XYZ file of C-alpha atoms in Angstrom:
184
model
C 127.518 57.968 128.536
C 127.786 55.818 131.650
C 124.813 57.614 133.238
C 122.694 57.044 130.153
C 123.671 53.357 130.142
C 122.576 53.079 133.769
C 119.392 54.972 132.918
C 118.732 52.619 130.016
C 119.274 49.621 132.271
C 116.804 51.042 134.772
C 114.344 51.767 131.983
C 114.608 48.233 130.641
C 114.156 46.799 134.141
C 111.073 48.970 134.653
C 109.721 47.928 131.279
C 110.282 44.257 132.056
C 108.667 44.647 135.475
C 105.523 45.908 133.795
C 105.600 43.285 131.033
C 103.377 40.927 132.998
C 100.782 43.667 133.311
C 101.188 44.566 129.638
C 100.902 40.910 128.631
C 97.654 40.567 130.563
C 96.385 43.734 128.887
C 97.434 42.436 125.476
C 94.972 39.573 125.956
C 92.120 42.113 126.011
C 90.334 42.806 122.718
C 91.935 45.568 120.648
C 90.154 48.896 120.704
C 90.172 51.748 118.263
C 92.335 54.789 118.939
C 90.088 57.027 116.884
C 89.018 60.304 118.542
C 86.030 59.678 120.739
C 86.715 55.945 121.012
C 87.095 53.984 124.218
C 90.331 54.406 126.167
C 92.765 51.506 125.684
C 93.674 49.673 128.917
C 97.160 50.508 130.127
C 97.307 53.799 128.255
C 98.078 56.711 130.540
C 96.186 59.295 128.505
C 93.000 59.582 126.494
C 93.190 59.234 122.712
C 93.580 62.378 120.659
C 95.835 64.248 123.101
C 99.563 64.994 122.838
C 100.403 61.618 124.406
C 98.689 59.776 121.550
C 100.467 61.931 118.956
C 103.820 61.246 120.628
C 103.106 57.512 120.761
C 102.226 57.523 117.062
C 105.490 59.338 116.254
C 107.512 56.873 118.350
C 105.826 53.927 116.623
C 106.596 55.517 113.241
C 110.319 55.820 114.087
C 110.564 52.216 115.308
C 108.601 50.938 112.298
C 110.781 52.944 109.884
C 113.869 51.243 111.335
C 112.309 47.765 111.095
C 111.202 48.432 107.512
C 114.687 49.665 106.520
C 116.234 46.485 107.913
C 113.768 44.372 105.922
C 114.543 46.335 102.739
C 118.248 46.025 103.584
C 118.545 49.722 102.797
C 119.838 51.503 105.857
C 120.867 54.677 104.023
C 118.171 56.719 105.770
C 118.449 55.127 109.219
C 121.013 57.546 110.713
C 118.205 60.130 110.827
C 116.321 57.816 113.223
C 119.104 57.857 115.859
C 120.576 60.746 117.852
C 124.289 61.143 117.111
C 125.101 60.307 120.750
C 122.930 57.168 120.735
C 124.161 53.874 122.150
C 123.611 50.451 120.594
C 123.757 47.117 122.433
C 123.370 43.737 120.730
C 123.515 40.171 122.039
C 125.511 41.059 125.129
C 127.892 43.438 123.365
C 128.322 47.194 123.350
C 128.303 48.348 119.731
C 128.809 52.083 120.420
C 127.053 54.832 118.491
C 124.657 54.075 115.659
C 127.160 55.501 113.155
C 129.774 53.007 114.367
C 127.224 50.159 114.411
C 126.156 50.967 110.864
C 129.719 51.124 109.537
C 131.120 48.091 111.358
C 128.109 45.830 111.770
C 124.987 46.385 109.669
C 126.691 47.517 106.474
C 129.157 44.620 106.269
C 126.484 42.069 107.238
C 124.024 43.268 104.611
C 126.659 42.758 101.912
C 126.212 38.982 102.365
C 122.416 38.867 102.740
C 119.808 38.097 100.104
C 116.806 38.689 102.371
C 115.757 39.700 105.879
C 112.144 39.277 106.970
C 110.544 40.065 110.318
C 107.570 37.940 111.317
C 105.172 38.006 114.274
C 106.316 41.520 115.171
C 104.743 42.995 118.293
C 105.528 46.382 119.792
C 104.638 47.975 123.125
C 105.207 51.694 123.669
C 105.108 53.743 126.858
C 105.618 57.501 126.599
C 106.619 59.500 129.678
C 107.158 63.148 128.782
C 110.075 63.430 126.352
C 111.127 59.796 126.878
C 109.583 56.697 125.334
C 110.230 53.083 126.288
C 109.650 50.486 123.585
C 109.731 46.701 123.708
C 109.483 44.504 120.635
C 109.275 40.774 120.094
C 109.529 39.090 116.720
C 110.984 36.276 114.714
C 113.234 36.896 111.757
C 114.308 34.916 108.731
C 117.605 35.629 106.965
C 118.722 34.250 103.611
C 122.208 34.594 102.178
C 123.511 35.385 98.703
C 125.017 32.606 96.644
C 123.486 29.880 98.833
C 126.770 29.665 100.722
C 125.007 29.447 104.077
C 121.765 27.893 105.214
C 118.966 30.353 106.066
C 118.732 31.491 109.684
C 115.527 31.777 111.688
C 115.603 33.260 115.189
C 113.420 34.679 117.922
C 114.319 38.238 118.734
C 113.574 40.937 121.249
C 114.473 44.595 121.345
C 114.146 47.290 123.967
C 114.772 50.908 123.227
C 114.620 54.343 124.726
C 113.632 57.145 122.389
C 114.038 60.815 123.296
C 112.154 63.787 122.013
C 114.336 66.812 121.339
C 112.399 69.773 120.041
C 109.584 68.178 118.069
C 111.534 65.123 116.922
C 111.673 61.596 118.342
C 114.779 59.465 117.738
C 116.434 56.410 119.235
C 118.704 57.226 122.176
C 119.410 53.655 123.327
C 118.712 50.495 121.320
C 119.240 46.940 122.536
C 118.444 43.773 120.617
C 119.082 40.104 121.147
C 118.201 36.882 119.385
C 118.330 33.173 119.980
C 117.589 30.014 118.021
C 114.164 28.461 118.348
C 113.992 25.908 121.127
C 112.437 22.528 120.400
C 108.913 22.072 121.742
C 108.864 20.381 125.137
């Protein structure tokens, strides 16, 4: 576990080191990923090959998790995480996804009336059987019974997904959030 945590830290550092390059590339006009289309800047492989299929599968896993959170129905989410996965949130070590689900997500969702992601952006880099994902977003939470005021935060997530056999799942997931800062 400790090795994987160190590996995840290295992966996140590498991902952050390339974020400036990725941000510059994100300013370029979007291009189609259809077979025979132009190659997207920053992509290591041409569209239509195994790399593109793997990237699409990784995006599908990450999107399925985001969608489950928005629906506040996490009953199918354990299938998105390897049983030996590690979860980190807001500076804390949450443990495996099973533990995180039982002691964190499940109890929190009992008090929520709604959870909406907004301005969601995702960057994916696939390297063999490992994928590095960074996400930025805002989220809006409302509570049942009006007992608490709604919460709106900026959030970021980094994750490492591993392919075992033909299946991609989360291996390491880290998320953090902070309140909006007033405009300067």
